N, CA, C and O atoms as a Tinker XYZ file with bonds, in Angstrom:
   496  protein
     1  N    -44.610000  -19.235000   80.414000    73     2
     2  CA   -44.576000  -18.503000   79.024000    64     1     3
     3  C    -43.267000  -17.756000   78.946000    63     2     4     5
     4  O    -42.893000  -16.973000   79.819000    81     3
     5  N    -42.567000  -18.054000   77.807000    73     3     6
     6  CA   -41.426000  -17.474000   77.625000    64     5     7
     7  C    -41.527000  -15.884000   77.005000    63     6     8     9
     8  O    -42.408000  -15.599000   76.194000    81     7
     9  N    -40.717000  -15.072000   77.388000    73     7    10
    10  CA   -40.794000  -13.762000   76.929000    64     9    11
    11  C    -40.021000  -13.667000   75.551000    63    10    12    13
    12  O    -38.992000  -14.316000   75.365000    81    11
    13  N    -40.544000  -12.859000   74.630000    73    11    14
    14  CA   -40.027000  -12.799000   73.248000    64    13    15
    15  C    -38.839000  -11.724000   73.445000    63    14    16    17
    16  O    -38.884000  -10.834000   74.295000    81    15
    17  N    -37.822000  -11.915000   72.591000    73    15    18
    18  CA   -36.663000  -11.127000   72.483000    64    17    19
    19  C    -37.207000   -9.669000   72.120000    63    18    20    21
    20  O    -38.302000   -9.484000   71.589000    81    19
    21  N    -36.373000   -8.724000   72.445000    73    19    22
    22  CA   -36.828000   -7.227000   72.087000    64    21    23
    23  C    -36.729000   -6.967000   70.624000    63    22    24    25
    24  O    -35.925000   -7.550000   69.895000    81    23
    25  N    -37.547000   -6.102000   70.241000    73    23    26
    26  CA   -37.510000   -5.861000   68.712000    64    25    27
    27  C    -36.599000   -4.874000   68.391000    63    26    28    29
    28  O    -36.130000   -4.283000   69.363000    81    27
    29  N    -36.188000   -4.505000   67.213000    73    27    30
    30  CA   -35.203000   -3.546000   66.782000    64    29    31
    31  C    -35.786000   -1.994000   67.390000    63    30    32    33
    32  O    -35.021000   -1.139000   67.835000    81    31
    33  N    -37.011000   -1.860000   67.323000    73    31    34
    34  CA   -37.561000   -0.598000   67.610000    64    33    35
    35  C    -37.418000   -0.484000   69.110000    63    34    36    37
    36  O    -37.107000    0.632000   69.526000    81    35
    37  N    -37.585000   -1.408000   69.951000    73    35    38
    38  CA   -37.370000   -1.309000   71.357000    64    37    39
    39  C    -36.037000   -0.975000   71.798000    63    38    40    41
    40  O    -35.813000   -0.135000   72.669000    81    39
    41  N    -35.054000   -1.714000   71.124000    73    39    42
    42  CA   -33.576000   -1.552000   71.246000    64    41    43
    43  C    -33.080000   -0.182000   70.849000    63    42    44    45
    44  O    -32.163000    0.357000   71.468000    81    43
    45  N    -33.724000    0.421000   69.750000    73    43    46
    46  CA   -33.469000    1.834000   69.396000    64    45    47
    47  C    -33.915000    2.883000   70.456000    63    46    48    49
    48  O    -33.359000    3.972000   70.597000    81    47
    49  N    -34.920000    2.466000   71.150000    73    47    50
    50  CA   -35.566000    3.221000   72.328000    64    49    51
    51  C    -34.527000    3.275000   73.445000    63    50    52    53
    52  O    -34.200000    4.317000   74.013000    81    51
    53  N    -34.005000    1.987000   73.728000    73    51    54
    54  CA   -33.184000    1.755000   74.919000    64    53    55
    55  C    -31.866000    2.519000   74.620000    63    54    56    57
    56  O    -31.293000    3.144000   75.513000    81    55
    57  N    -31.373000    2.454000   73.289000    73    55    58
    58  CA   -30.057000    3.254000   72.997000    64    57    59
    59  C    -30.334000    4.738000   73.187000    63    58    60    61
    60  O    -29.474000    5.501000   73.625000    81    59
    61  N    -31.580000    5.131000   72.840000    73    59    62
    62  CA   -31.624000    6.520000   72.852000    64    61    63
    63  C    -31.789000    6.987000   74.343000    63    62    64    65
    64  O    -31.361000    8.089000   74.688000    81    63
    65  N    -32.414000    6.137000   75.224000    73    63    66
    66  CA   -32.340000    6.500000   76.703000    64    65    67
    67  C    -31.129000    6.281000   77.137000    63    66    68    69
    68  O    -30.869000    6.990000   78.109000    81    67
    69  N    -30.041000    5.392000   76.722000    73    67    70
    70  CA   -28.724000    5.584000   77.069000    64    69    71
    71  C    -28.099000    6.769000   76.974000    63    70    72    73
    72  O    -27.581000    7.414000   77.885000    81    71
    73  N    -28.186000    7.089000   75.553000    73    71    74
    74  CA   -27.687000    8.456000   75.181000    64    73    75
    75  C    -28.126000    9.623000   76.005000    63    74    76    77
    76  O    -27.375000   10.560000   76.276000    81    75
    77  N    -29.305000    9.538000   76.375000    73    75    78
    78  CA   -29.983000   10.877000   77.135000    64    77    79
    79  C    -29.304000   10.741000   78.529000    63    78    80    81
    80  O    -28.804000   11.711000   79.098000    81    79
    81  N    -29.313000    9.556000   79.016000    73    79    82
    82  CA   -28.732000    9.545000   80.467000    64    81    83
    83  C    -27.312000   10.109000   80.359000    63    82    84    85
    84  O    -26.903000   10.802000   81.291000    81    83
    85  N    -26.550000    9.879000   79.334000    73    83    86
    86  CA   -25.065000   10.390000   79.252000    64    85    87
    87  C    -25.146000   11.795000   79.298000    63    86    88    89
    88  O    -24.634000   12.468000   80.193000    81    87
    89  N    -25.898000   12.330000   78.171000    73    87    90
    90  CA   -25.946000   13.727000   78.067000    64    89    91
    91  C    -26.541000   14.433000   79.255000    63    90    92    93
    92  O    -25.934000   15.411000   79.691000    81    91
    93  N    -27.643000   14.053000   79.818000    73    91    94
    94  CA   -28.298000   14.803000   80.944000    64    93    95
    95  C    -27.253000   14.687000   82.156000    63    94    96    97
    96  O    -27.128000   15.682000   82.871000    81    95
    97  N    -26.466000   13.499000   82.446000    73    95    98
    98  CA   -25.523000   13.511000   83.649000    64    97    99
    99  C    -24.391000   14.380000   83.413000    63    98   100   101
   100  O    -23.851000   14.853000   84.413000    81    99
   101  N    -23.918000   14.687000   82.230000    73    99   102
   102  CA   -22.637000   15.370000   82.045000    64   101   103
   103  C    -23.175000   16.753000   81.971000    63   102   104   105
   104  O    -22.407000   17.543000   82.519000    81   103
   105  N    -24.213000   17.295000   81.487000    73   103   106
   106  CA   -24.823000   18.647000   81.751000    64   105   107
   107  C    -25.178000   18.903000   82.980000    63   106   108   109
   108  O    -24.890000   20.015000   83.422000    81   107
   109  N    -25.920000   17.905000   83.872000    73   107   110
   110  CA   -26.255000   18.247000   85.296000    64   109   111
   111  C    -24.974000   18.543000   86.074000    63   110   112   113
   112  O    -24.836000   19.538000   86.785000    81   111
   113  N    -23.972000   17.521000   85.867000    73   111   114
   114  CA   -22.838000   17.586000   86.623000    64   113   115
   115  C    -21.957000   18.944000   86.321000    63   114   116   117
   116  O    -21.435000   19.542000   87.262000    81   115
   117  N    -21.824000   19.374000   85.045000    73   115   118
   118  CA   -21.292000   20.641000   84.677000    64   117   119
   119  C    -22.007000   21.839000   85.351000    63   118   120   121
   120  O    -21.458000   22.860000   85.766000    81   119
   121  N    -23.363000   21.530000   85.390000    73   119   122
   122  CA   -24.115000   22.798000   86.074000    64   121   123
   123  C    -23.924000   22.779000   87.616000    63   122   124   125
   124  O    -24.004000   23.875000   88.172000    81   123
   125  N    -23.748000   21.982000   88.174000    73   123   126
   126  CA   -23.610000   21.764000   89.583000    64   125   127
   127  C    -21.995000   22.290000   89.898000    63   126   128   129
   128  O    -21.725000   23.026000   90.847000    81   127
   129  N    -21.155000   21.859000   89.088000    73   127   130
   130  CA   -19.612000   22.238000   89.277000    64   129   131
   131  C    -19.580000   23.565000   89.024000    63   130   132   133
   132  O    -18.851000   24.193000   89.792000    81   131
   133  N    -20.227000   24.293000   88.061000    73   131   134
   134  CA   -20.297000   25.723000   87.610000    64   133   135
   135  C    -20.819000   26.705000   88.802000    63   134   136   137
   136  O    -20.300000   27.774000   89.125000    81   135
   137  N    -22.047000   26.048000   89.417000    73   135   138
   138  CA   -22.428000   26.671000   90.548000    64   137   139
   139  C    -21.515000   26.720000   91.763000    63   138   140   141
   140  O    -21.438000   27.732000   92.461000    81   139
   141  N    -20.891000   25.717000   91.981000    73   139   142
   142  CA   -19.823000   25.587000   92.947000    64   141   143
   143  C    -18.765000   26.612000   92.772000    63   142   144   145
   144  O    -18.341000   27.304000   93.697000    81   143
   145  N    -18.332000   26.680000   91.464000    73   143   146
   146  CA   -17.322000   27.627000   90.976000    64   145   147
   147  C    -17.505000   28.946000   91.115000    63   146   148   149
   148  O    -16.569000   29.679000   91.433000    81   147
   149  N    -18.832000   29.436000   90.873000    73   147   150
   150  CA   -19.203000   30.699000   90.791000    64   149   151
   151  C    -19.314000   31.119000   92.227000    63   150   152   153
   152  O    -18.889000   32.228000   92.550000    81   151
   153  N    -19.877000   30.280000   93.155000    73   151   154
   154  CA   -19.942000   30.703000   94.506000    64   153   155
   155  C    -18.583000   30.834000   95.073000    63   154   156   157
   156  O    -18.339000   31.717000   95.897000    81   155
   157  N    -17.623000   29.935000   94.641000    73   155   158
   158  CA   -16.341000   30.174000   95.113000    64   157   159
   159  C    -15.598000   31.584000   94.646000    63   158   160   161
   160  O    -14.933000   32.259000   95.432000    81   159
   161  N    -15.790000   31.903000   93.362000    73   159   162
   162  CA   -15.370000   33.032000   92.763000    64   161   163
   163  C    -16.084000   34.385000   93.300000    63   162   164   165
   164  O    -15.528000   35.479000   93.200000    81   163
   165  N    -17.208000   34.234000   93.807000    73   163   166
   166  CA   -18.032000   35.413000   94.330000    64   165   167
   167  C    -17.639000   35.684000   95.594000    63   166   168   169
   168  O    -17.452000   36.839000   95.978000    81   167
   169  N    -17.454000   34.465000   96.469000    73   167   170
   170  CA   -17.147000   34.768000   97.843000    64   169   171
   171  C    -15.662000   34.811000   98.254000    63   170   172   173
   172  O    -15.198000   35.431000   99.212000    81   171
   173  N    -15.007000   34.062000   97.383000    73   171   174
   174  CA   -13.421000   34.006000   97.623000    64   173   175
   175  C    -13.029000   32.951000   98.748000    63   174   176   177
   176  O    -11.879000   32.785000   99.155000    81   175
   177  N    -14.177000   32.249000   99.200000    73   175   178
   178  CA   -13.913000   31.231000  100.315000    64   177   179
   179  C    -14.464000   29.919000   99.963000    63   178   180   181
   180  O    -15.577000   29.787000   99.454000    81   179
   181  N    -13.637000   28.909000  100.254000    73   179   182
   182  CA   -13.912000   27.569000   99.875000    64   181   183
   183  C    -15.115000   26.998000  100.473000    63   182   184   185
   184  O    -15.836000   26.216000   99.853000    81   183
   185  N    -15.370000   27.422000  101.811000    73   183   186
   186  CA   -16.215000   26.863000  102.717000    64   185   187
   187  C    -15.619000   26.020000  103.869000    63   186   188   189
   188  O    -16.264000   25.742000  104.880000    81   187
   189  N    -14.350000   25.633000  103.650000    73   187   190
   190  CA   -13.411000   25.043000  104.637000    64   189   191
   191  C    -12.194000   25.526000  104.889000    63   190   192   193
   192  O    -11.619000   26.200000  104.034000    81   191
   193  N    -11.660000   25.270000  106.022000    73   191   194
   194  CA   -10.346000   25.798000  106.495000    64   193   195
   195  C     -9.232000   25.296000  105.713000    63   194   196   197
   196  O     -9.133000   24.106000  105.412000    81   195
   197  N     -8.439000   26.135000  105.400000    73   195   198
   198  CA    -7.088000   25.675000  104.777000    64   197   199
   199  C     -7.373000   25.114000  103.182000    63   198   200   201
   200  O     -8.126000   25.582000  102.328000    81   199
   201  N     -6.621000   24.126000  103.135000    73   199   202
   202  CA    -6.753000   23.315000  101.891000    64   201   203
   203  C     -7.679000   22.090000  101.834000    63   202   204   205
   204  O     -7.676000   21.285000  100.903000    81   203
   205  N     -8.379000   22.032000  102.787000    73   203   206
   206  CA    -9.386000   20.875000  103.024000    64   205   207
   207  C    -10.425000   20.800000  101.949000    63   206   208   209
   208  O    -11.141000   21.767000  101.687000    81   207
   209  N    -10.512000   19.592000  101.294000    73   207   210
   210  CA   -11.699000   19.294000  100.420000    64   209   211
   211  C    -12.516000   18.107000  100.916000    63   210   212   213
   212  O    -11.993000   17.071000  101.328000    81   211
   213  N    -13.887000   18.327000  100.851000    73   211   214
   214  CA   -14.619000   17.143000  101.498000    64   213   215
   215  C    -14.607000   15.981000  100.438000    63   214   216   217
   216  O    -14.700000   16.217000   99.233000    81   215
   217  N    -14.497000   14.816000  100.912000    73   215   218
   218  CA   -14.579000   13.559000   99.920000    64   217   219
   219  C    -15.492000   12.459000  100.400000    63   218   220   221
   220  O    -15.702000   11.500000   99.657000    81   219
   221  N    -16.040000   12.531000  101.574000    73   219   222
   222  CA   -16.861000   11.703000  102.050000    64   221   223
   223  C    -18.384000   12.210000  101.645000    63   222   224   225
   224  O    -18.651000   13.407000  101.753000    81   223
   225  N    -19.304000   11.335000  101.212000    73   223   226
   226  CA   -20.619000   11.738000  100.661000    64   225   227
   227  C    -21.255000   12.391000  101.849000    63   226   228   229
   228  O    -21.698000   13.481000  101.489000    81   227
   229  N    -21.452000   12.196000  102.957000    73   227   230
   230  CA   -21.922000   12.690000  104.167000    64   229   231
   231  C    -21.650000   14.288000  104.269000    63   230   232   233
   232  O    -22.520000   15.146000  104.418000    81   231
   233  N    -20.151000   14.514000  104.148000    73   231   234
   234  CA   -19.653000   15.776000  104.443000    64   233   235
   235  C    -19.880000   16.523000  102.949000    63   234   236   237
   236  O    -19.990000   17.749000  102.972000    81   235
   237  N    -19.938000   15.976000  101.922000    73   235   238
   238  CA   -20.283000   16.818000  100.686000    64   237   239
   239  C    -21.845000   17.055000  100.651000    63   238   240   241
   240  O    -22.267000   18.114000  100.186000    81   239
   241  N    -22.659000   16.154000  101.102000    73   239   242
   242  CA   -24.236000   16.546000  101.082000    64   241   243
   243  C    -24.382000   17.718000  102.220000    63   242   244   245
   244  O    -25.096000   18.697000  102.000000    81   243
   245  N    -23.756000   17.579000  103.290000    73   243   246
   246  CA   -23.853000   18.552000  104.403000    64   245   247
   247  C    -23.395000   19.827000  104.065000    63   246   248   249
   248  O    -23.996000   20.845000  104.408000    81   247
   249  N    -22.108000   19.830000  103.249000    73   247   250
   250  CA   -21.532000   21.055000  102.879000    64   249   251
   251  C    -22.257000   21.870000  101.722000    63   250   252   253
   252  O    -22.250000   23.092000  101.571000    81   251
   253  N    -22.955000   20.797000  100.851000    73   251   254
   254  CA   -23.889000   21.307000   99.894000    64   253   255
   255  C    -25.010000   22.169000  100.557000    63   254   256   257
   256  O    -25.117000   23.380000  100.364000    81   255
   257  N    -25.709000   21.544000  101.237000    73   255   258
   258  CA   -26.781000   22.063000  102.008000    64   257   259
   259  C    -26.414000   23.527000  102.673000    63   258   260   261
   260  O    -27.180000   24.487000  102.749000    81   259
   261  N    -25.097000   23.460000  103.120000    73   259   262
   262  CA   -24.721000   24.924000  103.739000    64   261   263
   263  C    -24.215000   25.731000  102.706000    63   262   264   265
   264  O    -23.637000   26.756000  103.069000    81   263
   265  N    -24.311000   25.473000  101.338000    73   263   266
   266  CA   -23.627000   26.286000  100.360000    64   265   267
   267  C    -22.378000   26.445000  100.311000    63   266   268   269
   268  O    -21.989000   27.580000  100.036000    81   267
   269  N    -21.415000   25.434000  100.544000    73   267   270
   270  CA   -20.109000   25.627000  100.761000    64   269   271
   271  C    -19.518000   25.178000   99.209000    63   270   272   273
   272  O    -19.754000   24.071000   98.725000    81   271
   273  N    -18.806000   26.110000   98.602000    73   271   274
   274  CA   -18.438000   25.924000   97.105000    64   273   275
   275  C    -17.625000   24.648000   96.815000    63   274   276   277
   276  O    -17.748000   24.044000   95.749000    81   275
   277  N    -16.769000   24.249000   97.819000    73   275   278
   278  CA   -15.975000   23.033000   97.437000    64   277   279
   279  C    -16.919000   21.701000   97.560000    63   278   280   281
   280  O    -16.805000   20.723000   96.820000    81   279
   281  N    -17.746000   21.813000   98.483000    73   279   282
   282  CA   -18.834000   20.731000   98.669000    64   281   283
   283  C    -19.704000   20.586000   97.223000    63   282   284   285
   284  O    -19.924000   19.513000   96.660000    81   283
   285  N    -20.104000   21.788000   96.802000    73   283   286
   286  CA   -21.018000   21.739000   95.633000    64   285   287
   287  C    -20.339000   21.189000   94.395000    63   286   288   289
   288  O    -20.847000   20.418000   93.581000    81   287
   289  N    -18.926000   21.777000   94.370000    73   287   290
   290  CA   -18.081000   21.215000   93.082000    64   289   291
   291  C    -17.921000   19.781000   93.296000    63   290   292   293
   292  O    -18.062000   19.089000   92.288000    81   291
   293  N    -17.629000   19.124000   94.511000    73   291   294
   294  CA   -17.377000   17.712000   94.645000    64   293   295
   295  C    -18.745000   16.937000   94.394000    63   294   296   297
   296  O    -18.728000   15.790000   93.948000    81   295
   297  N    -19.851000   17.554000   94.675000    73   295   298
   298  CA   -21.055000   16.814000   94.329000    64   297   299
   299  C    -21.160000   16.687000   92.832000    63   298   300   301
   300  O    -21.422000   15.625000   92.267000    81   299
   301  N    -20.924000   17.922000   92.176000    73   299   302
   302  CA   -20.791000   17.687000   90.633000    64   301   303
   303  C    -19.961000   16.664000   90.305000    63   302   304   305
   304  O    -20.427000   15.762000   89.609000    81   303
   305  N    -18.664000   16.606000   90.711000    73   303   306
   306  CA   -17.747000   15.458000   90.299000    64   305   307
   307  C    -18.228000   14.191000   90.502000    63   306   308   309
   308  O    -18.082000   13.336000   89.629000    81   307
   309  N    -18.844000   13.929000   91.655000    73   307   310
   310  CA   -19.596000   12.589000   92.188000    64   309   311
   311  C    -20.598000   12.187000   91.142000    63   310   312   313
   312  O    -20.704000   11.029000   90.738000    81   311
   313  N    -21.387000   13.274000   90.688000    73   311   314
   314  CA   -22.500000   13.039000   89.814000    64   313   315
   315  C    -21.926000   12.590000   88.354000    63   314   316   317
   316  O    -22.449000   11.725000   87.651000    81   315
   317  N    -20.807000   13.303000   88.042000    73   315   318
   318  CA   -20.133000   13.002000   86.640000    64   317   319
   319  C    -19.627000   11.578000   86.745000    63   318   320   321
   320  O    -19.706000   10.828000   85.772000    81   319
   321  N    -19.110000   11.185000   87.899000    73   319   322
   322  CA   -18.439000    9.708000   88.079000    64   321   323
   323  C    -19.738000    8.768000   88.140000    63   322   324   325
   324  O    -19.676000    7.676000   87.576000    81   323
   325  N    -20.671000    9.072000   88.669000    73   323   326
   326  CA   -21.824000    8.149000   88.655000    64   325   327
   327  C    -22.745000    7.933000   87.381000    63   326   328   329
   328  O    -23.563000    7.017000   87.293000    81   327
   329  N    -22.495000    8.959000   86.334000    73   327   330
   330  CA   -23.164000    8.901000   85.110000    64   329   331
   331  C    -22.962000    7.563000   84.259000    63   330   332   333
   332  O    -23.896000    6.930000   83.766000    81   331
   333  N    -21.579000    7.214000   84.154000    73   331   334
   334  CA   -21.469000    5.832000   83.448000    64   333   335
   335  C    -21.870000    4.723000   84.041000    63   334   336   337
   336  O    -22.278000    3.740000   83.422000    81   335
   337  N    -21.761000    4.827000   85.588000    73   335   338
   338  CA   -22.225000    3.648000   86.154000    64   337   339
   339  C    -23.780000    3.261000   85.935000    63   338   340   341
   340  O    -24.170000    2.094000   85.908000    81   339
   341  N    -24.694000    4.492000   85.769000    73   339   342
   342  CA   -26.138000    4.335000   85.510000    64   341   343
   343  C    -26.113000    3.848000   83.968000    63   342   344   345
   344  O    -27.026000    3.136000   83.548000    81   343
   345  N    -25.184000    4.199000   83.244000    73   343   346
   346  CA   -25.205000    3.725000   81.854000    64   345   347
   347  C    -25.006000    2.194000   81.726000    63   346   348   349
   348  O    -25.461000    1.482000   80.830000    81   347
   349  N    -24.283000    1.833000   82.728000    73   347   350
   350  CA   -23.854000    0.225000   82.618000    64   349   351
   351  C    -25.261000   -0.508000   83.237000    63   350   352   353
   352  O    -25.592000   -1.611000   82.803000    81   351
   353  N    -25.988000    0.115000   84.180000    73   351   354
   354  CA   -27.156000   -0.485000   84.820000    64   353   355
   355  C    -28.186000   -0.501000   83.669000    63   354   356   357
   356  O    -28.863000   -1.524000   83.568000    81   355
   357  N    -28.368000    0.393000   82.883000    73   355   358
   358  CA   -29.334000    0.496000   81.690000    64   357   359
   359  C    -28.931000   -0.584000   80.567000    63   358   360   361
   360  O    -29.768000   -1.228000   79.935000    81   359
   361  N    -27.596000   -0.693000   80.407000    73   359   362
   362  CA   -27.111000   -1.607000   79.412000    64   361   363
   363  C    -27.391000   -3.097000   79.893000    63   362   364   365
   364  O    -27.674000   -3.966000   79.068000    81   363
   365  N    -27.306000   -3.351000   81.183000    73   363   366
   366  CA   -27.643000   -4.657000   81.719000    64   365   367
   367  C    -29.228000   -5.039000   81.375000    63   366   368   369
   368  O    -29.602000   -6.152000   81.006000    81   367
   369  N    -30.059000   -3.900000   81.571000    73   367   370
   370  CA   -31.513000   -4.104000   81.283000    64   369   371
   371  C    -31.503000   -4.293000   79.628000    63   370   372   373
   372  O    -32.191000   -5.216000   79.192000    81   371
   373  N    -30.947000   -3.677000   78.917000    73   371   374
   374  CA   -30.906000   -3.610000   77.445000    64   373   375
   375  C    -30.633000   -5.037000   76.967000    63   374   376   377
   376  O    -31.356000   -5.543000   76.108000    81   375
   377  N    -29.691000   -5.639000   77.462000    73   375   378
   378  CA   -28.969000   -6.886000   77.074000    64   377   379
   379  C    -29.929000   -7.959000   77.573000    63   378   380   381
   380  O    -30.021000   -8.981000   76.893000    81   379
   381  N    -30.704000   -7.832000   78.761000    73   379   382
   382  CA   -31.513000   -8.683000   79.237000    64   381   383
   383  C    -32.754000   -8.723000   78.305000    63   382   384   385
   384  O    -33.237000   -9.793000   77.936000    81   383
   385  N    -33.199000   -7.637000   77.978000    73   383   386
   386  CA   -34.258000   -7.468000   76.957000    64   385   387
   387  C    -34.004000   -8.146000   75.434000    63   386   388   389
   388  O    -34.885000   -8.522000   74.660000    81   387
   389  N    -32.646000   -8.188000   75.242000    73   387   390
   390  CA   -32.423000   -8.832000   73.925000    64   389   391
   391  C    -32.159000  -10.218000   74.169000    63   390   392   393
   392  O    -31.774000  -10.913000   73.229000    81   391
   393  N    -32.337000  -10.781000   75.469000    73   391   394
   394  CA   -32.039000  -12.117000   75.495000    64   393   395
   395  C    -30.653000  -12.597000   75.279000    63   394   396   397
   396  O    -30.395000  -13.731000   74.878000    81   395
   397  N    -29.625000  -11.541000   75.607000    73   395   398
   398  CA   -28.139000  -11.909000   75.431000    64   397   399
   399  C    -27.631000  -11.988000   76.711000    63   398   400   401
   400  O    -27.302000  -10.990000   77.354000    81   399
   401  N    -27.536000  -13.305000   77.181000    73   399   402
   402  CA   -27.334000  -13.644000   78.580000    64   401   403
   403  C    -25.758000  -13.572000   78.834000    63   402   404   405
   404  O    -25.266000  -13.332000   79.937000    81   403
   405  N    -25.052000  -13.806000   77.698000    73   403   406
   406  CA   -23.603000  -13.654000   77.965000    64   405   407
   407  C    -23.228000  -12.050000   78.183000    63   406   408   409
   408  O    -22.365000  -11.739000   79.004000    81   407
   409  N    -23.793000  -11.247000   77.550000    73   407   410
   410  CA   -23.671000   -9.731000   77.650000    64   409   411
   411  C    -24.299000   -9.073000   79.062000    63   410   412   413
   412  O    -23.960000   -8.017000   79.596000    81   411
   413  N    -25.248000   -9.962000   79.465000    73   411   414
   414  CA   -25.895000   -9.417000   80.763000    64   413   415
   415  C    -24.813000   -9.934000   81.859000    63   414   416   417
   416  O    -24.549000   -9.152000   82.772000    81   415
   417  N    -24.252000  -11.039000   81.834000    73   415   418
   418  CA   -23.166000  -11.603000   82.829000    64   417   419
   419  C    -21.943000  -10.698000   82.729000    63   418   420   421
   420  O    -21.466000  -10.306000   83.794000    81   419
   421  N    -21.378000  -10.317000   81.590000    73   419   422
   422  CA   -20.219000   -9.612000   81.367000    64   421   423
   423  C    -20.643000   -8.157000   81.919000    63   422   424   425
   424  O    -19.844000   -7.702000   82.737000    81   423
   425  N    -21.609000   -7.451000   81.658000    73   423   426
   426  CA   -22.068000   -6.281000   81.965000    64   425   427
   427  C    -22.294000   -6.140000   83.466000    63   426   428   429
   428  O    -21.953000   -5.110000   84.048000    81   427
   429  N    -22.819000   -7.080000   84.047000    73   427   430
   430  CA   -22.929000   -7.317000   85.449000    64   429   431
   431  C    -21.676000   -7.229000   86.237000    63   430   432   433
   432  O    -21.574000   -6.617000   87.299000    81   431
   433  N    -20.555000   -8.006000   85.531000    73   431   434
   434  CA   -19.423000   -8.213000   86.132000    64   433   435
   435  C    -18.717000   -6.666000   86.185000    63   434   436   437
   436  O    -18.227000   -6.186000   87.207000    81   435
   437  N    -18.770000   -6.034000   84.947000    73   435   438
   438  CA   -18.284000   -4.723000   84.849000    64   437   439
   439  C    -18.904000   -3.798000   86.010000    63   438   440   441
   440  O    -18.172000   -3.054000   86.663000    81   439
   441  N    -20.226000   -3.876000   86.225000    73   439   442
   442  CA   -20.871000   -3.156000   87.302000    64   441   443
   443  C    -20.395000   -3.368000   88.572000    63   442   444   445
   444  O    -20.174000   -2.486000   89.401000    81   443
   445  N    -20.197000   -4.863000   88.753000    73   443   446
   446  CA   -19.457000   -5.040000   90.125000    64   445   447
   447  C    -18.110000   -4.495000   90.400000    63   446   448   449
   448  O    -17.766000   -4.077000   91.506000    81   447
   449  N    -17.302000   -4.521000   89.258000    73   447   450
   450  CA   -16.075000   -3.998000   89.462000    64   449   451
   451  C    -16.055000   -2.510000   89.641000    63   450   452   453
   452  O    -15.159000   -2.035000   90.339000    81   451
   453  N    -17.030000   -1.647000   89.036000    73   451   454
   454  CA   -17.309000   -0.407000   88.906000    64   453   455
   455  C    -17.665000   -0.117000   90.584000    63   454   456   457
   456  O    -17.212000    0.858000   91.184000    81   455
   457  N    -18.357000   -0.917000   91.070000    73   455   458
   458  CA   -18.839000   -0.766000   92.366000    64   457   459
   459  C    -17.802000   -0.788000   93.508000    63   458   460   461
   460  O    -17.706000    0.039000   94.415000    81   459
   461  N    -17.057000   -1.867000   93.305000    73   459   462
   462  CA   -15.915000   -2.169000   94.189000    64   461   463
   463  C    -14.845000   -1.074000   94.115000    63   462   464   465
   464  O    -14.241000   -0.706000   95.123000    81   463
   465  N    -14.620000   -0.553000   92.878000    73   463   466
   466  CA   -13.727000    0.446000   92.842000    64   465   467
   467  C    -14.352000    1.824000   93.299000    63   466   468   469
   468  O    -13.485000    2.594000   93.713000    81   467
   469  N    -15.431000    2.250000   93.325000    73   467   470
   470  CA   -16.040000    3.143000   93.925000    64   469   471
   471  C    -15.995000    3.139000   95.521000    63   470   472   473
   472  O    -15.776000    4.186000   96.129000    81   471
   473  N    -16.202000    1.966000   96.158000    73   471   474
   474  CA   -16.177000    1.779000   97.395000    64   473   475
   475  C    -14.610000    1.982000   97.912000    63   474   476   477
   476  O    -14.368000    2.713000   98.872000    81   475
   477  N    -13.652000    1.330000   97.252000    73   475   478
   478  CA   -12.317000    1.507000   97.548000    64   477   479
   479  C    -11.888000    3.056000   97.436000    63   478   480   481
   480  O    -11.161000    3.601000   98.267000    81   479
   481  N    -12.343000    3.596000   96.483000    73   479   482
   482  CA   -11.931000    5.051000   96.238000    64   481   483
   483  C    -12.628000    5.956000   97.463000    63   482   484   485
   484  O    -11.983000    6.852000   98.009000    81   483
   485  N    -13.871000    5.669000   97.807000    73   483   486
   486  CA   -14.405000    6.388000   98.875000    64   485   487
   487  C    -13.880000    6.092000  100.273000    63   486   488   489
   488  O    -13.590000    6.905000  101.150000    81   487
   489  N    -13.816000    4.743000  100.303000    73   487   490
   490  CA   -13.226000    4.403000  101.859000    64   489   491
   491  C    -11.668000    4.652000  101.831000    63   490   492   493
   492  O    -11.154000    4.905000  102.921000    81   491
   493  N    -10.989000    4.618000  100.901000    73   491   494
   494  CA    -9.411000    4.850000  100.841000    64   493   495
   495  C     -8.661000    3.577000  100.867000    63   494   496
   496  O     -7.430000    3.585000  100.827000    81   495
C-alpha cells in the first residue's frame, strides 16, 4: 500500500520543528560557550598549558567533565556547528514525507558533503 503525501498541516509542523531545532541549538550553544567564558574569566585559567586549545572530541569531552573553560567553550562551538547539520537531517525527513524524491536526494548529498567536511576538519 502506497503512503499518501504529507498534508499542508503536517508540513507546517515539520517547518516549526526545523525552526525550533535552530533556535534551541543556537541558544544551547551560546549558553555552553558563556559558561566556559565565565569560568575562564573567574579562574583566569584556560585549563590547559600555554596557548593549547582542545580540538578532538575526546579531549573536549574529557576537558568539559573536568570543567576546563576552553574545553567547555569548544563544546559550545561544536554544538553550534552541528545545529545546521541536524536541520539538514530533519529536512530530508520533511522532503521524504512530501514524496519529493529529488530534494531527498539533493539534501542527502548535502548531508554527505557536510559530514565529509566535518571529518576532514576534525582529522586535519
